[in-house]
Amino acid sequence: MADDEMPVVAAAYDRVAELYAAMFEHALRDMPFDRAMLGAFADLASGPVLDLGCGPGRLTGQLRDLGLDIFGVDLSPEMVRLARAAHPGLRFETGSMTALDIPDASLGGILAWYSIIHIHPQRLAPAFAEFARVLRPDGVALLGFQATDHGVEAYDHKVTTAYRWSPDALAELLLPHGLHPICRMVREPHENERGEQGCLLVVRR
Protein backbone atom coordinates (compact mmCIF):
# COMPACT_ATOMS: atom_id res chain seq x y z
CA MET A 1 0.00 0.00 0.00
CA ALA A 2 1.52 3.32 -1.02
CA ASP A 3 1.94 6.06 1.57
CA ASP A 4 -0.80 8.15 -0.06
CA GLU A 5 -3.26 5.23 0.11
CA MET A 6 -2.87 4.60 3.84
CA PRO A 7 -4.68 7.71 5.11
CA VAL A 8 -7.55 7.09 2.67
CA VAL A 9 -8.12 3.51 3.85
CA ALA A 10 -7.64 4.42 7.52
CA ALA A 11 -10.10 7.32 7.28
CA ALA A 12 -12.65 5.15 5.46
CA TYR A 13 -12.58 2.55 8.24
CA ASP A 14 -12.55 5.18 10.97
CA ARG A 15 -15.87 6.44 9.61
CA VAL A 16 -17.58 3.04 9.70
CA ALA A 17 -15.81 1.48 12.70
CA GLU A 18 -18.82 1.35 15.05
CA LEU A 19 -21.13 -0.02 12.33
CA TYR A 20 -18.51 -2.53 11.18
CA ALA A 21 -17.94 -3.82 14.72
CA ALA A 22 -21.68 -4.34 15.28
CA MET A 23 -22.28 -5.91 11.87
CA PHE A 24 -19.53 -8.53 12.08
CA GLU A 25 -19.52 -9.26 15.82
CA HIS A 26 -21.11 -12.70 15.38
CA ALA A 27 -20.32 -13.25 11.70
CA LEU A 28 -18.49 -16.56 12.20
CA ARG A 29 -21.43 -18.17 13.97
CA ASP A 30 -22.93 -19.34 10.65
CA MET A 31 -19.62 -19.91 8.80
CA PRO A 32 -18.34 -23.40 9.66
CA PHE A 33 -15.77 -23.50 6.86
CA ASP A 34 -14.21 -20.19 7.95
CA ARG A 35 -14.10 -21.44 11.55
CA ALA A 36 -12.40 -24.62 10.35
CA MET A 37 -9.66 -22.68 8.56
CA LEU A 38 -9.12 -20.45 11.60
CA GLY A 39 -8.98 -23.56 13.78
CA ALA A 40 -6.35 -25.15 11.55
CA PHE A 41 -4.34 -21.94 11.69
CA ALA A 42 -4.57 -21.94 15.50
CA ASP A 43 -3.36 -25.56 15.59
CA LEU A 44 -0.34 -24.80 13.40
CA ALA A 45 0.75 -21.41 14.78
CA SER A 46 2.91 -21.22 17.90
CA GLY A 47 4.55 -18.45 19.82
CA PRO A 48 3.56 -14.82 19.23
CA VAL A 49 0.88 -14.42 16.56
CA LEU A 50 -0.13 -11.19 14.82
CA ASP A 51 -3.70 -10.38 13.79
CA LEU A 52 -2.80 -8.00 10.97
CA GLY A 53 -5.69 -5.73 10.05
CA CYS A 54 -7.41 -6.77 13.26
CA GLY A 55 -10.29 -4.29 13.03
CA PRO A 56 -12.27 -4.23 16.31
CA GLY A 57 -10.45 -7.34 17.51
CA ARG A 58 -13.18 -9.96 17.14
CA LEU A 59 -10.85 -12.63 15.71
CA THR A 60 -7.99 -11.60 17.98
CA GLY A 61 -10.17 -12.45 20.94
CA GLN A 62 -11.44 -15.70 19.44
CA LEU A 63 -7.94 -16.91 18.63
CA ARG A 64 -6.79 -15.97 22.11
CA ASP A 65 -9.58 -18.20 23.41
CA LEU A 66 -8.15 -21.01 21.23
CA GLY A 67 -4.88 -20.68 23.14
CA LEU A 68 -2.80 -18.36 20.97
CA ASP A 69 -0.47 -15.67 22.30
CA ILE A 70 -1.84 -13.01 19.95
CA PHE A 71 -1.84 -9.24 19.45
CA GLY A 72 -3.42 -6.97 16.83
CA VAL A 73 -2.32 -4.23 14.44
CA ASP A 74 -4.66 -2.11 12.32
CA LEU A 75 -4.33 0.92 10.08
CA SER A 76 -7.43 2.59 11.57
CA PRO A 77 -7.02 4.34 14.94
CA GLU A 78 -10.75 4.09 15.56
CA MET A 79 -10.68 0.32 15.01
CA VAL A 80 -7.78 0.04 17.45
CA ARG A 81 -9.74 2.09 20.00
CA LEU A 82 -12.71 -0.26 19.71
CA ALA A 83 -10.48 -3.34 19.92
CA ARG A 84 -8.81 -2.09 23.12
CA ALA A 85 -12.20 -1.36 24.68
CA ALA A 86 -13.61 -4.78 23.75
CA HIS A 87 -10.49 -6.77 24.73
CA PRO A 88 -8.63 -4.90 27.49
CA GLY A 89 -6.38 -7.89 28.17
CA LEU A 90 -4.92 -7.89 24.65
CA ARG A 91 -2.43 -5.58 22.94
CA PHE A 92 -3.52 -3.54 19.93
CA GLU A 93 -1.49 -0.99 17.96
CA THR A 94 -1.88 1.16 14.86
CA GLY A 95 0.46 0.29 12.01
CA SER A 96 0.90 -0.66 8.37
CA MET A 97 1.55 -4.15 7.02
CA THR A 98 4.21 -2.77 4.68
CA ALA A 99 6.32 -1.44 7.59
CA LEU A 100 5.80 -3.52 10.72
CA ASP A 101 7.51 -2.47 13.93
CA ILE A 102 8.33 -6.10 14.73
CA PRO A 103 11.74 -7.84 14.95
CA ASP A 104 12.87 -10.26 12.26
CA ALA A 105 11.80 -13.92 12.62
CA SER A 106 9.90 -13.25 15.83
CA LEU A 107 6.39 -14.48 14.98
CA GLY A 108 4.92 -17.96 14.74
CA GLY A 109 1.88 -16.82 12.78
CA ILE A 110 0.14 -13.99 10.95
CA LEU A 111 -3.59 -13.74 10.40
CA ALA A 112 -4.46 -11.41 7.50
CA TRP A 113 -8.24 -11.84 7.44
CA TYR A 114 -9.54 -9.65 4.58
CA SER A 115 -6.78 -7.12 5.30
CA ILE A 116 -4.83 -7.40 2.03
CA ILE A 117 -7.88 -6.65 -0.11
CA HIS A 118 -7.41 -2.88 -0.22
CA ILE A 119 -3.77 -3.00 -1.36
CA HIS A 120 -3.22 -2.41 -5.06
CA PRO A 121 -1.93 -5.65 -6.64
CA GLN A 122 1.28 -3.97 -7.79
CA ARG A 123 2.03 -2.98 -4.18
CA LEU A 124 1.45 -6.31 -2.46
CA ALA A 125 5.07 -7.44 -2.75
CA PRO A 126 6.33 -5.15 0.08
CA ALA A 127 3.60 -6.47 2.36
CA PHE A 128 4.48 -10.10 1.65
CA ALA A 129 8.17 -9.28 2.12
CA GLU A 130 7.25 -8.04 5.60
CA PHE A 131 5.31 -11.24 6.28
CA ALA A 132 8.42 -13.24 5.39
CA ARG A 133 10.70 -10.98 7.42
CA VAL A 134 8.79 -11.22 10.70
CA LEU A 135 7.78 -14.91 10.47
CA ARG A 136 10.05 -17.59 11.85
CA PRO A 137 10.95 -20.55 9.61
CA ASP A 138 7.90 -22.84 9.62
CA GLY A 139 5.71 -19.97 10.80
CA VAL A 140 2.30 -19.83 9.13
CA ALA A 141 0.05 -17.14 7.69
CA LEU A 142 -3.66 -17.32 6.91
CA LEU A 143 -5.10 -14.91 4.35
CA GLY A 144 -8.83 -14.36 3.87
CA PHE A 145 -10.13 -12.57 0.76
CA GLN A 146 -12.96 -12.27 -1.72
CA ALA A 147 -12.33 -14.83 -4.47
CA THR A 148 -12.50 -14.83 -8.26
CA ASP A 149 -11.57 -17.17 -11.12
CA HIS A 150 -9.94 -14.32 -13.06
CA GLY A 151 -6.61 -13.72 -11.33
CA VAL A 152 -7.28 -10.37 -9.72
CA GLU A 153 -10.03 -7.82 -10.25
CA ALA A 154 -11.07 -4.58 -8.58
CA TYR A 155 -14.59 -4.22 -7.24
CA ASP A 156 -16.74 -1.67 -5.45
CA HIS A 157 -16.24 -2.64 -1.81
CA LYS A 158 -18.69 -0.84 0.48
CA VAL A 159 -15.92 0.90 2.43
CA THR A 160 -13.24 1.67 -0.18
CA THR A 161 -11.77 0.15 -3.36
CA ALA A 162 -10.79 -3.49 -2.98
CA TYR A 163 -9.55 -6.44 -5.03
CA ARG A 164 -10.74 -10.01 -5.47
CA TRP A 165 -8.09 -12.71 -5.93
CA SER A 166 -7.90 -16.23 -7.21
CA PRO A 167 -5.94 -18.45 -4.79
CA ASP A 168 -3.53 -19.38 -7.59
CA ALA A 169 -2.74 -15.75 -8.44
CA LEU A 170 -2.21 -14.89 -4.79
CA ALA A 171 0.04 -17.92 -4.31
CA GLU A 172 2.23 -16.77 -7.21
CA LEU A 173 2.89 -13.50 -5.37
CA LEU A 174 3.64 -15.24 -2.07
CA LEU A 175 6.07 -17.87 -3.35
CA PRO A 176 8.97 -15.51 -4.19
CA HIS A 177 9.01 -14.53 -0.51
CA GLY A 178 9.34 -18.12 0.68
CA LEU A 179 5.66 -18.36 1.63
CA HIS A 180 4.40 -21.73 0.37
CA PRO A 181 0.70 -22.67 0.23
CA ILE A 182 -0.29 -25.73 2.24
CA CYS A 183 -4.08 -25.37 2.11
CA ARG A 184 -6.59 -23.33 0.15
CA MET A 185 -10.35 -22.98 0.26
CA VAL A 186 -12.98 -21.27 -1.86
CA ARG A 187 -16.55 -21.37 -0.62
CA GLU A 188 -19.87 -20.21 -1.99
CA PRO A 189 -21.20 -16.86 -0.73
CA HIS A 190 -23.66 -16.53 2.10
CA GLU A 191 -26.82 -14.55 1.45
CA ASN A 192 -25.23 -11.27 2.58
CA GLU A 193 -22.05 -11.76 0.50
CA ARG A 194 -21.63 -10.69 -3.11
CA GLY A 195 -19.32 -13.45 -4.31
CA GLU A 196 -17.17 -16.45 -3.46
CA GLN A 197 -14.84 -16.21 -0.46
CA GLY A 198 -11.32 -17.60 -0.29
CA CYS A 199 -8.67 -18.59 2.26
CA LEU A 200 -5.02 -19.40 1.69
CA LEU A 201 -2.84 -20.96 4.40
CA VAL A 202 0.90 -20.66 3.81
CA VAL A 203 4.09 -21.67 5.62
CA ARG A 204 7.43 -19.79 5.73
CA ARG A 205 10.26 -21.92 4.32
PDB file of C-alpha atoms in Angstrom, residues 47-172:
ATOM      1  CA  GLY A  47       4.551 -18.451  19.817  1.00  0.00           C
ATOM      2  CA  PRO A  48       3.559 -14.822  19.228  1.00  0.00           C
ATOM      3  CA  VAL A  49       0.881 -14.418  16.558  1.00  0.00           C
ATOM      4  CA  LEU A  50      -0.132 -11.193  14.821  1.00  0.00           C
ATOM      5  CA  ASP A  51      -3.696 -10.384  13.788  1.00  0.00           C
ATOM      6  CA  LEU A  52      -2.805  -7.996  10.972  1.00  0.00           C
ATOM      7  CA  GLY A  53      -5.690  -5.733  10.051  1.00  0.00           C
ATOM      8  CA  CYS A  54      -7.406  -6.765  13.265  1.00  0.00           C
ATOM      9  CA  GLY A  55     -10.290  -4.287  13.031  1.00  0.00           C
ATOM     10  CA  PRO A  56     -12.265  -4.228  16.309  1.00  0.00           C
ATOM     11  CA  GLY A  57     -10.451  -7.339  17.514  1.00  0.00           C
ATOM     12  CA  ARG A  58     -13.178  -9.956  17.141  1.00  0.00           C
ATOM     13  CA  LEU A  59     -10.846 -12.634  15.711  1.00  0.00           C
ATOM     14  CA  THR A  60      -7.989 -11.596  17.984  1.00  0.00           C
ATOM     15  CA  GLY A  61     -10.174 -12.454  20.938  1.00  0.00           C
ATOM     16  CA  GLN A  62     -11.436 -15.701  19.436  1.00  0.00           C
ATOM     17  CA  LEU A  63      -7.935 -16.911  18.625  1.00  0.00           C
ATOM     18  CA  ARG A  64      -6.786 -15.966  22.111  1.00  0.00           C
ATOM     19  CA  ASP A  65      -9.584 -18.203  23.405  1.00  0.00           C
ATOM     20  CA  LEU A  66      -8.154 -21.006  21.230  1.00  0.00           C
ATOM     21  CA  GLY A  67      -4.875 -20.685  23.137  1.00  0.00           C
ATOM     22  CA  LEU A  68      -2.801 -18.356  20.967  1.00  0.00           C
ATOM     23  CA  ASP A  69      -0.473 -15.673  22.296  1.00  0.00           C
ATOM     24  CA  ILE A  70      -1.837 -13.006  19.950  1.00  0.00           C
ATOM     25  CA  PHE A  71      -1.845  -9.239  19.446  1.00  0.00           C
ATOM     26  CA  GLY A  72      -3.423  -6.965  16.833  1.00  0.00           C
ATOM     27  CA  VAL A  73      -2.323  -4.231  14.441  1.00  0.00           C
ATOM     28  CA  ASP A  74      -4.655  -2.105  12.321  1.00  0.00           C
ATOM     29  CA  LEU A  75      -4.328   0.924  10.083  1.00  0.00           C
ATOM     30  CA  SER A  76      -7.430   2.589  11.572  1.00  0.00           C
ATOM     31  CA  PRO A  77      -7.016   4.336  14.939  1.00  0.00           C
ATOM     32  CA  GLU A  78     -10.751   4.086  15.556  1.00  0.00           C
ATOM     33  CA  MET A  79     -10.684   0.321  15.006  1.00  0.00           C
ATOM     34  CA  VAL A  80      -7.781   0.044  17.451  1.00  0.00           C
ATOM     35  CA  ARG A  81      -9.737   2.088  20.005  1.00  0.00           C
ATOM     36  CA  LEU A  82     -12.715  -0.265  19.715  1.00  0.00           C
ATOM     37  CA  ALA A  83     -10.476  -3.341  19.924  1.00  0.00           C
ATOM     38  CA  ARG A  84      -8.811  -2.094  23.116  1.00  0.00           C
ATOM     39  CA  ALA A  85     -12.204  -1.362  24.678  1.00  0.00           C
ATOM     40  CA  ALA A  86     -13.613  -4.784  23.750  1.00  0.00           C
ATOM     41  CA  HIS A  87     -10.495  -6.771  24.729  1.00  0.00           C
ATOM     42  CA  PRO A  88      -8.628  -4.899  27.494  1.00  0.00           C
ATOM     43  CA  GLY A  89      -6.384  -7.889  28.168  1.00  0.00           C
ATOM     44  CA  LEU A  90      -4.916  -7.886  24.648  1.00  0.00           C
ATOM     45  CA  ARG A  91      -2.428  -5.583  22.945  1.00  0.00           C
ATOM     46  CA  PHE A  92      -3.524  -3.536  19.926  1.00  0.00           C
ATOM     47  CA  GLU A  93      -1.492  -0.990  17.965  1.00  0.00           C
ATOM     48  CA  THR A  94      -1.879   1.156  14.865  1.00  0.00           C
ATOM     49  CA  GLY A  95       0.463   0.288  12.013  1.00  0.00           C
ATOM     50  CA  SER A  96       0.904  -0.664   8.374  1.00  0.00           C
ATOM     51  CA  MET A  97       1.546  -4.147   7.020  1.00  0.00           C
ATOM     52  CA  THR A  98       4.207  -2.767   4.680  1.00  0.00           C
ATOM     53  CA  ALA A  99       6.319  -1.437   7.588  1.00  0.00           C
ATOM     54  CA  LEU A 100       5.804  -3.521  10.715  1.00  0.00           C
ATOM     55  CA  ASP A 101       7.512  -2.472  13.935  1.00  0.00           C
ATOM     56  CA  ILE A 102       8.332  -6.099  14.734  1.00  0.00           C
ATOM     57  CA  PRO A 103      11.740  -7.839  14.953  1.00  0.00           C
ATOM     58  CA  ASP A 104      12.873 -10.264  12.263  1.00  0.00           C
ATOM     59  CA  ALA A 105      11.802 -13.921  12.615  1.00  0.00           C
ATOM     60  CA  SER A 106       9.904 -13.247  15.832  1.00  0.00           C
ATOM     61  CA  LEU A 107       6.387 -14.483  14.978  1.00  0.00           C
ATOM     62  CA  GLY A 108       4.920 -17.957  14.737  1.00  0.00           C
ATOM     63  CA  GLY A 109       1.878 -16.818  12.784  1.00  0.00           C
ATOM     64  CA  ILE A 110       0.140 -13.993  10.952  1.00  0.00           C
ATOM     65  CA  LEU A 111      -3.594 -13.737  10.399  1.00  0.00           C
ATOM     66  CA  ALA A 112      -4.464 -11.411   7.502  1.00  0.00           C
ATOM     67  CA  TRP A 113      -8.242 -11.836   7.438  1.00  0.00           C
ATOM     68  CA  TYR A 114      -9.541  -9.653   4.584  1.00  0.00           C
ATOM     69  CA  SER A 115      -6.784  -7.123   5.300  1.00  0.00           C
ATOM     70  CA  ILE A 116      -4.827  -7.405   2.027  1.00  0.00           C
ATOM     71  CA  ILE A 117      -7.879  -6.654  -0.112  1.00  0.00           C
ATOM     72  CA  HIS A 118      -7.407  -2.876  -0.220  1.00  0.00           C
ATOM     73  CA  ILE A 119      -3.766  -3.005  -1.361  1.00  0.00           C
ATOM     74  CA  HIS A 120      -3.219  -2.410  -5.056  1.00  0.00           C
ATOM     75  CA  PRO A 121      -1.927  -5.649  -6.635  1.00  0.00           C
ATOM     76  CA  GLN A 122       1.275  -3.973  -7.789  1.00  0.00           C
ATOM     77  CA  ARG A 123       2.032  -2.981  -4.181  1.00  0.00           C
ATOM     78  CA  LEU A 124       1.449  -6.308  -2.455  1.00  0.00           C
ATOM     79  CA  ALA A 125       5.071  -7.437  -2.750  1.00  0.00           C
ATOM     80  CA  PRO A 126       6.330  -5.149   0.082  1.00  0.00           C
ATOM     81  CA  ALA A 127       3.596  -6.474   2.363  1.00  0.00           C
ATOM     82  CA  PHE A 128       4.483 -10.098   1.647  1.00  0.00           C
ATOM     83  CA  ALA A 129       8.169  -9.281   2.123  1.00  0.00           C
ATOM     84  CA  GLU A 130       7.248  -8.035   5.603  1.00  0.00           C
ATOM     85  CA  PHE A 131       5.308 -11.244   6.284  1.00  0.00           C
ATOM     86  CA  ALA A 132       8.417 -13.241   5.395  1.00  0.00           C
ATOM     87  CA  ARG A 133      10.702 -10.980   7.419  1.00  0.00           C
ATOM     88  CA  VAL A 134       8.795 -11.220  10.702  1.00  0.00           C
ATOM     89  CA  LEU A 135       7.779 -14.910  10.473  1.00  0.00           C
ATOM     90  CA  ARG A 136      10.047 -17.590  11.853  1.00  0.00           C
ATOM     91  CA  PRO A 137      10.949 -20.545   9.613  1.00  0.00           C
ATOM     92  CA  ASP A 138       7.899 -22.840   9.620  1.00  0.00           C
ATOM     93  CA  GLY A 139       5.708 -19.966  10.796  1.00  0.00           C
ATOM     94  CA  VAL A 140       2.303 -19.827   9.132  1.00  0.00           C
ATOM     95  CA  ALA A 141       0.047 -17.142   7.688  1.00  0.00           C
ATOM     96  CA  LEU A 142      -3.656 -17.325   6.911  1.00  0.00           C
ATOM     97  CA  LEU A 143      -5.102 -14.914   4.351  1.00  0.00           C
ATOM     98  CA  GLY A 144      -8.831 -14.358   3.874  1.00  0.00           C
ATOM     99  CA  PHE A 145     -10.130 -12.573   0.764  1.00  0.00           C
ATOM    100  CA  GLN A 146     -12.958 -12.269  -1.718  1.00  0.00           C
ATOM    101  CA  ALA A 147     -12.330 -14.828  -4.467  1.00  0.00           C
ATOM    102  CA  THR A 148     -12.497 -14.826  -8.264  1.00  0.00           C
ATOM    103  CA  ASP A 149     -11.573 -17.171 -11.117  1.00  0.00           C
ATOM    104  CA  HIS A 150      -9.939 -14.321 -13.057  1.00  0.00           C
ATOM    105  CA  GLY A 151      -6.610 -13.720 -11.329  1.00  0.00           C
ATOM    106  CA  VAL A 152      -7.285 -10.373  -9.721  1.00  0.00           C
ATOM    107  CA  GLU A 153     -10.032  -7.821 -10.250  1.00  0.00           C
ATOM    108  CA  ALA A 154     -11.072  -4.577  -8.582  1.00  0.00           C
ATOM    109  CA  TYR A 155     -14.588  -4.224  -7.243  1.00  0.00           C
ATOM    110  CA  ASP A 156     -16.739  -1.668  -5.446  1.00  0.00           C
ATOM    111  CA  HIS A 157     -16.245  -2.641  -1.812  1.00  0.00           C
ATOM    112  CA  LYS A 158     -18.695  -0.840   0.479  1.00  0.00           C
ATOM    113  CA  VAL A 159     -15.918   0.903   2.429  1.00  0.00           C
ATOM    114  CA  THR A 160     -13.243   1.666  -0.184  1.00  0.00           C
ATOM    115  CA  THR A 161     -11.769   0.147  -3.365  1.00  0.00           C
ATOM    116  CA  ALA A 162     -10.791  -3.489  -2.976  1.00  0.00           C
ATOM    117  CA  TYR A 163      -9.552  -6.443  -5.032  1.00  0.00           C
ATOM    118  CA  ARG A 164     -10.736 -10.009  -5.469  1.00  0.00           C
ATOM    119  CA  TRP A 165      -8.085 -12.705  -5.931  1.00  0.00           C
ATOM    120  CA  SER A 166      -7.900 -16.228  -7.206  1.00  0.00           C
ATOM    121  CA  PRO A 167      -5.940 -18.447  -4.786  1.00  0.00           C
ATOM    122  CA  ASP A 168      -3.525 -19.382  -7.592  1.00  0.00           C
ATOM    123  CA  ALA A 169      -2.740 -15.745  -8.441  1.00  0.00           C
ATOM    124  CA  LEU A 170      -2.207 -14.885  -4.790  1.00  0.00           C
ATOM    125  CA  ALA A 171       0.039 -17.917  -4.306  1.00  0.00           C
ATOM    126  CA  GLU A 172       2.227 -16.769  -7.210  1.00  0.00           C
TER     127      GLU A 172
END
